[in-house]
Amino acid sequence: MEKIVLPEIKDYHLIDVYIKNGGYESAKKAFTFSTDEIIDQVKKSGLRGRGGAAFLAGLKWSFMPKSSDKPKYLCINGDESEPGSFKDRQIFEYNPHQLIEGILITAYAIQANTCYIYIRGEYHKWIKLLQKALDDAYSNGLVGEKMKDTFGIGFCTNIYIHKGAGAYICGEESSLMNSIEGQRGYPRVKPPFPAQNGLWGCPTTINNVETITNVPPIIKNGWEWFSKIGEPKHPGTILYGLSGHINKPGIYELPSGTLLTDLIYKYGGGVPGDKKVLCVIPGGSSMPPLRGDQIEGVKMDAESLKAYGTAIGTGGVIVMDEDTDLVKILARIAKFYYHESCGQCTPCREGTGWMLKILNRLVSGEGSVKDLDLLVSVANNIEGNTICALGEAAAWPVKFMITRFRDYFEKRVSSENILPVRNKVHSMRNTAISIDTEQN
Ligand SMILES: Cc1cc2nc3c(=O)[nH]c(=O)nc-3n(C[C@H](O)[C@H](O)[C@H](O)COP(=O)(O)O)c2cc1C
Ligand code: SF4
């Protein structure tokens, strides 16, 4: 299988090596097309966003106004703060120029003269690596004013790296724009959508790092080629991230629709100690989990996962073995979303805190079966009632973990499982999960 996003060529991150292997030729080719032709190619390719919602990239670009008296902007989302997600940093490290080339093509297609790459603030190493690649692209005349001469076109764009400051919510596209503007990272009410009213009130497109890195090969090889890779309704390769109880954690670039069991056993080397899988979260911590006895035959792409009541999200697969304490895991996940809620909406601000409080009660062995219903009820009252999707991100793990593992949770909270008092105190202080994600 050809690696599209993370090619196996030594030193591919270096500009000379990238150019020697055909780098920036796709941009050259793209600039001979009209902007509509590029958007049409990407639409037909079926490329979907890799940032979580799997929205069609070409369709999103077509929402940008053709003529506008305001400047247009492109934002590349590399905030990558969802637990279980650590794919974009591989691109920053191993293939930064294909990302930069993808940005040039996308910026041209939507006629954006200014682009921002928003990177998770904690990614110090990767910010430096990407800045070096960007500096090299500038000094080779591939970005900025000089690209007019280099490519012989009347268009140019500038690219700036913007560091986040450690807030997960700034990965949500509208708070990302507020953050770039220097405002507090609060999500905005939609509509209006960014294509109409984005950065500084101007038309803006926001795409994930992996999404944009897929663009140069689509232009190089044509949309038909891309549309035939993997599952037709969600084509291309996906950077699957394997973490948790897995022998070989890491990022695996494979065609969409790869079997979840292949990811775990063929590529990930199975579960340490040959233990059984109890639970798998297929796309980052906010996605509804699957039971271990449900994973046979599950294909990893947006459409196939819908049938199992979950979603591809960021493709970050978190594996939990049979000895995992799901109550502690869920309490830790809930703590994350409680901490990251921006506090604008009452259901999210209050609900995340209540869910954490109740889950901590269960962890300490002082909960009851009634608490399980209460948790689902709180989650249901958050879902659909908030400004941004962090509400769902917080509600889904709680709601679906409890409903799908009801037997497990009931057993765990029943009286014979109440922990001795000494352990209770200990577990109250140590609700942190021990699953070994690369990110943490
Ligand atoms: C709370 C929250 C956090 C998000 N974090 C990220 C992120 O770190 N990276 C990302 O690409 N998308 C993130 N998203 C999704 C973005 O809002 C947006 O849909 C995405 O960047 C669009 O890119 P795509 O269409 O290429 O997937 C987040 C969404 C929410 C609600
Ligand atoms: S859902 Fe939560 S994170 Fe999103 S805007 Fe409302 S309070 Fe903020």
Short mmCIF file of N, CA and C in Angstrom, two decimals, residues 322-423:
data_model
loop_
_atom_site.label_atom_id
_atom_site.label_comp_id
_atom_site.label_asym_id
_atom_site.label_seq_id
_atom_site.Cartn_x
_atom_site.Cartn_y
_atom_site.Cartn_z
N GLU A 322 -9.04 -6.50 29.44
CA GLU A 322 -10.08 -7.02 30.34
C GLU A 322 -9.88 -6.62 31.81
N ASP A 323 -8.67 -6.21 32.17
CA ASP A 323 -8.43 -5.82 33.57
C ASP A 323 -8.61 -4.33 33.82
N THR A 324 -9.06 -3.62 32.81
CA THR A 324 -9.22 -2.16 32.94
C THR A 324 -10.40 -1.85 33.85
N ASP A 325 -10.22 -0.84 34.70
CA ASP A 325 -11.32 -0.36 35.53
C ASP A 325 -12.04 0.75 34.76
N LEU A 326 -13.13 0.37 34.10
CA LEU A 326 -13.82 1.33 33.24
C LEU A 326 -14.40 2.51 34.02
N VAL A 327 -14.69 2.30 35.29
CA VAL A 327 -15.24 3.40 36.09
C VAL A 327 -14.16 4.48 36.26
N LYS A 328 -12.95 4.03 36.56
CA LYS A 328 -11.83 4.98 36.71
C LYS A 328 -11.53 5.66 35.37
N ILE A 329 -11.56 4.86 34.31
CA ILE A 329 -11.30 5.42 32.98
C ILE A 329 -12.31 6.52 32.67
N LEU A 330 -13.57 6.20 32.90
CA LEU A 330 -14.63 7.16 32.57
C LEU A 330 -14.50 8.41 33.44
N ALA A 331 -14.15 8.22 34.71
CA ALA A 331 -13.97 9.38 35.59
C ALA A 331 -12.83 10.25 35.07
N ARG A 332 -11.77 9.61 34.58
CA ARG A 332 -10.62 10.39 34.07
C ARG A 332 -10.99 11.15 32.80
N ILE A 333 -11.76 10.48 31.93
CA ILE A 333 -12.21 11.15 30.69
C ILE A 333 -13.10 12.34 31.07
N ALA A 334 -14.02 12.09 32.01
CA ALA A 334 -14.95 13.17 32.43
C ALA A 334 -14.18 14.34 33.04
N LYS A 335 -13.10 14.02 33.75
CA LYS A 335 -12.28 15.09 34.36
C LYS A 335 -11.67 15.98 33.27
N PHE A 336 -11.24 15.32 32.20
CA PHE A 336 -10.66 16.08 31.08
C PHE A 336 -11.67 17.08 30.52
N TYR A 337 -12.88 16.60 30.21
CA TYR A 337 -13.86 17.50 29.58
C TYR A 337 -14.36 18.57 30.55
N TYR A 338 -14.45 18.21 31.83
CA TYR A 338 -14.82 19.21 32.84
C TYR A 338 -13.77 20.32 32.86
N HIS A 339 -12.51 19.91 32.84
CA HIS A 339 -11.42 20.88 32.89
C HIS A 339 -11.38 21.74 31.64
N GLU A 340 -11.73 21.16 30.49
CA GLU A 340 -11.59 21.88 29.22
C GLU A 340 -12.84 22.67 28.82
N SER A 341 -13.97 22.45 29.50
CA SER A 341 -15.18 23.22 29.17
C SER A 341 -14.88 24.71 29.34
N CYS A 342 -15.30 25.51 28.35
CA CYS A 342 -14.98 26.95 28.44
C CYS A 342 -15.94 27.67 29.37
N GLY A 343 -17.07 27.02 29.69
CA GLY A 343 -17.98 27.58 30.68
C GLY A 343 -19.06 28.49 30.14
N GLN A 344 -19.12 28.67 28.82
CA GLN A 344 -20.14 29.56 28.26
C GLN A 344 -21.56 29.04 28.44
N CYS A 345 -21.74 27.71 28.21
CA CYS A 345 -23.12 27.16 28.23
C CYS A 345 -23.36 26.45 29.56
N THR A 346 -24.53 26.70 30.13
CA THR A 346 -24.84 26.10 31.43
C THR A 346 -24.81 24.56 31.38
N PRO A 347 -25.43 23.90 30.40
CA PRO A 347 -25.43 22.43 30.43
C PRO A 347 -24.02 21.84 30.43
N CYS A 348 -23.12 22.44 29.66
CA CYS A 348 -21.76 21.91 29.61
C CYS A 348 -20.99 22.28 30.87
N ARG A 349 -21.05 23.55 31.24
CA ARG A 349 -20.30 24.00 32.42
C ARG A 349 -20.71 23.23 33.68
N GLU A 350 -22.02 23.14 33.89
CA GLU A 350 -22.51 22.49 35.12
C GLU A 350 -22.53 20.96 34.96
N GLY A 351 -22.97 20.51 33.79
CA GLY A 351 -23.13 19.07 33.57
C GLY A 351 -21.82 18.31 33.66
N THR A 352 -20.74 18.89 33.08
CA THR A 352 -19.46 18.18 33.13
C THR A 352 -18.99 18.03 34.58
N GLY A 353 -19.24 19.06 35.37
CA GLY A 353 -18.85 19.01 36.79
C GLY A 353 -19.66 17.97 37.56
N TRP A 354 -20.97 17.93 37.28
CA TRP A 354 -21.80 16.94 37.98
C TRP A 354 -21.44 15.51 37.57
N MET A 355 -21.16 15.33 36.30
CA MET A 355 -20.79 13.96 35.86
C MET A 355 -19.51 13.52 36.55
N LEU A 356 -18.56 14.44 36.66
CA LEU A 356 -17.30 14.10 37.31
C LEU A 356 -17.53 13.77 38.79
N LYS A 357 -18.37 14.58 39.43
CA LYS A 357 -18.64 14.38 40.86
C LYS A 357 -19.26 12.99 41.10
N ILE A 358 -20.23 12.65 40.25
CA ILE A 358 -20.91 11.36 40.43
C ILE A 358 -19.95 10.21 40.13
N LEU A 359 -19.15 10.40 39.06
CA LEU A 359 -18.20 9.33 38.72
C LEU A 359 -17.14 9.15 39.80
N ASN A 360 -16.71 10.23 40.39
CA ASN A 360 -15.75 10.10 41.50
C ASN A 360 -16.38 9.36 42.67
N ARG A 361 -17.70 9.56 42.84
CA ARG A 361 -18.42 8.83 43.89
C ARG A 361 -18.38 7.33 43.58
N LEU A 362 -18.57 6.99 42.31
CA LEU A 362 -18.53 5.57 41.93
C LEU A 362 -17.12 5.01 42.13
N VAL A 363 -16.12 5.80 41.75
CA VAL A 363 -14.74 5.34 41.90
C VAL A 363 -14.43 5.04 43.36
N SER A 364 -14.95 5.89 44.24
CA SER A 364 -14.64 5.71 45.67
C SER A 364 -15.45 4.59 46.30
N GLY A 365 -16.33 3.97 45.52
CA GLY A 365 -17.11 2.85 46.04
C GLY A 365 -18.34 3.31 46.81
N GLU A 366 -18.70 4.58 46.70
CA GLU A 366 -19.84 5.08 47.45
C GLU A 366 -21.06 5.34 46.57
N GLY A 367 -20.96 4.92 45.32
CA GLY A 367 -22.08 5.16 44.41
C GLY A 367 -23.11 4.05 44.46
N SER A 368 -24.18 4.25 43.69
CA SER A 368 -25.22 3.23 43.63
C SER A 368 -25.66 3.08 42.17
N VAL A 369 -26.47 2.05 41.92
CA VAL A 369 -26.95 1.82 40.55
C VAL A 369 -27.75 3.01 40.05
N LYS A 370 -28.45 3.68 40.97
CA LYS A 370 -29.22 4.87 40.58
C LYS A 370 -28.34 5.94 39.95
N ASP A 371 -27.09 6.00 40.41
CA ASP A 371 -26.16 7.00 39.87
C ASP A 371 -25.93 6.79 38.38
N LEU A 372 -26.03 5.54 37.95
CA LEU A 372 -25.81 5.26 36.52
C LEU A 372 -26.89 5.95 35.69
N ASP A 373 -28.14 5.83 36.14
CA ASP A 373 -29.24 6.50 35.43
C ASP A 373 -29.09 8.02 35.50
N LEU A 374 -28.63 8.47 36.65
CA LEU A 374 -28.45 9.92 36.82
C LEU A 374 -27.38 10.43 35.84
N LEU A 375 -26.31 9.66 35.71
CA LEU A 375 -25.24 10.06 34.79
C LEU A 375 -25.75 10.14 33.35
N VAL A 376 -26.51 9.12 32.94
CA VAL A 376 -27.04 9.12 31.56
C VAL A 376 -27.99 10.31 31.38
N SER A 377 -28.76 10.60 32.41
CA SER A 377 -29.70 11.71 32.32
C SER A 377 -28.95 13.05 32.20
N VAL A 378 -27.89 13.22 32.98
CA VAL A 378 -27.11 14.47 32.87
C VAL A 378 -26.52 14.57 31.46
N ALA A 379 -25.95 13.44 30.98
CA ALA A 379 -25.34 13.45 29.64
C ALA A 379 -26.39 13.81 28.58
N ASN A 380 -27.58 13.24 28.70
CA ASN A 380 -28.64 13.54 27.73
C ASN A 380 -29.04 15.01 27.75
N ASN A 381 -28.92 15.62 28.91
CA ASN A 381 -29.29 17.03 29.01
C ASN A 381 -28.20 17.97 28.50
N ILE A 382 -27.00 17.44 28.34
CA ILE A 382 -25.92 18.26 27.75
C ILE A 382 -26.03 18.17 26.22
N GLU A 383 -26.16 16.93 25.73
CA GLU A 383 -26.15 16.65 24.29
C GLU A 383 -27.19 17.50 23.55
N GLY A 384 -26.72 18.20 22.52
CA GLY A 384 -27.63 18.97 21.68
C GLY A 384 -28.05 20.31 22.27
N ASN A 385 -27.58 20.62 23.46
CA ASN A 385 -28.03 21.86 24.12
C ASN A 385 -26.91 22.86 24.36
N THR A 386 -25.89 22.79 23.54
CA THR A 386 -24.73 23.65 23.79
C THR A 386 -24.29 24.38 22.52
N ILE A 387 -23.42 25.35 22.69
CA ILE A 387 -22.93 26.14 21.55
C ILE A 387 -22.03 25.30 20.66
N CYS A 388 -21.16 24.52 21.26
CA CYS A 388 -20.21 23.77 20.43
C CYS A 388 -20.26 22.28 20.77
N ALA A 389 -19.53 21.50 19.99
CA ALA A 389 -19.59 20.04 20.12
C ALA A 389 -18.79 19.50 21.29
N LEU A 390 -18.18 20.39 22.11
CA LEU A 390 -17.54 19.84 23.31
C LEU A 390 -18.62 19.25 24.22
N GLY A 391 -19.83 19.79 24.09
CA GLY A 391 -20.93 19.23 24.87
C GLY A 391 -21.11 17.75 24.57
N GLU A 392 -21.18 17.41 23.28
CA GLU A 392 -21.32 15.99 22.88
C GLU A 392 -20.06 15.21 23.27
N ALA A 393 -18.90 15.85 23.08
CA ALA A 393 -17.64 15.17 23.40
C ALA A 393 -17.61 14.75 24.87
N ALA A 394 -18.21 15.56 25.72
CA ALA A 394 -18.25 15.24 27.15
C ALA A 394 -19.36 14.24 27.47
N ALA A 395 -20.49 14.38 26.77
CA ALA A 395 -21.66 13.56 27.08
C ALA A 395 -21.54 12.13 26.54
N TRP A 396 -21.04 11.98 25.31
CA TRP A 396 -21.04 10.66 24.67
C TRP A 396 -20.26 9.59 25.43
N PRO A 397 -19.02 9.87 25.87
CA PRO A 397 -18.32 8.79 26.59
C PRO A 397 -19.12 8.31 27.79
N VAL A 398 -19.71 9.25 28.54
CA VAL A 398 -20.46 8.87 29.75
C VAL A 398 -21.71 8.09 29.36
N LYS A 399 -22.48 8.66 28.45
CA LYS A 399 -23.74 8.02 28.05
C LYS A 399 -23.51 6.63 27.45
N PHE A 400 -22.58 6.56 26.51
CA PHE A 400 -22.42 5.29 25.80
C PHE A 400 -21.59 4.26 26.56
N MET A 401 -20.66 4.73 27.37
CA MET A 401 -19.90 3.77 28.18
C MET A 401 -20.88 3.08 29.15
N ILE A 402 -21.74 3.86 29.75
CA ILE A 402 -22.65 3.27 30.74
C ILE A 402 -23.72 2.40 30.06
N THR A 403 -24.29 2.88 28.95
CA THR A 403 -25.35 2.07 28.33
C THR A 403 -24.77 0.80 27.69
N ARG A 404 -23.58 0.91 27.13
CA ARG A 404 -23.01 -0.28 26.47
C ARG A 404 -22.34 -1.25 27.43
N PHE A 405 -21.97 -0.77 28.60
CA PHE A 405 -21.33 -1.64 29.59
C PHE A 405 -22.16 -1.64 30.87
N ARG A 406 -23.48 -1.59 30.70
CA ARG A 406 -24.37 -1.48 31.86
C ARG A 406 -24.11 -2.62 32.87
N ASP A 407 -23.97 -3.86 32.34
CA ASP A 407 -23.73 -5.01 33.22
C ASP A 407 -22.45 -4.81 34.03
N TYR A 408 -21.41 -4.36 33.35
CA TYR A 408 -20.12 -4.12 34.01
C TYR A 408 -20.27 -3.07 35.11
N PHE A 409 -20.91 -1.96 34.76
CA PHE A 409 -21.03 -0.85 35.72
C PHE A 409 -21.89 -1.24 36.92
N GLU A 410 -22.97 -1.98 36.64
CA GLU A 410 -23.85 -2.39 37.75
C GLU A 410 -23.08 -3.28 38.72
N LYS A 411 -22.29 -4.20 38.14
CA LYS A 411 -21.51 -5.10 38.98
C LYS A 411 -20.48 -4.31 39.79
N ARG A 412 -19.87 -3.37 39.12
CA ARG A 412 -18.80 -2.58 39.74
C ARG A 412 -19.32 -1.74 40.91
N VAL A 413 -20.53 -1.23 40.79
CA VAL A 413 -21.04 -0.37 41.87
C VAL A 413 -21.87 -1.13 42.90
N SER A 414 -22.10 -2.42 42.66
CA SER A 414 -22.91 -3.17 43.62
C SER A 414 -22.14 -3.37 44.93
N SER A 415 -22.86 -3.66 46.00
CA SER A 415 -22.26 -3.60 47.34
C SER A 415 -21.05 -4.51 47.50
N GLU A 416 -21.06 -5.72 46.88
CA GLU A 416 -19.92 -6.61 47.13
C GLU A 416 -18.64 -6.07 46.50
N ASN A 417 -18.78 -5.07 45.62
CA ASN A 417 -17.58 -4.53 45.00
C ASN A 417 -17.09 -3.24 45.66
N ILE A 418 -17.77 -2.85 46.73
CA ILE A 418 -17.33 -1.63 47.39
C ILE A 418 -15.94 -1.84 47.97
N LEU A 419 -15.07 -0.88 47.73
CA LEU A 419 -13.69 -1.03 48.15
C LEU A 419 -13.54 -0.84 49.65
N PRO A 420 -12.56 -1.49 50.28
CA PRO A 420 -12.31 -1.22 51.69
C PRO A 420 -11.96 0.25 51.90
N VAL A 421 -12.23 0.74 53.12
CA VAL A 421 -12.11 2.17 53.39
C VAL A 421 -10.73 2.72 53.02
N ARG A 422 -9.65 1.97 53.34
CA ARG A 422 -8.31 2.48 53.06
C ARG A 422 -8.10 2.71 51.55
N ASN A 423 -8.57 1.74 50.76
CA ASN A 423 -8.44 1.87 49.31
C ASN A 423 -9.29 3.00 48.78
#
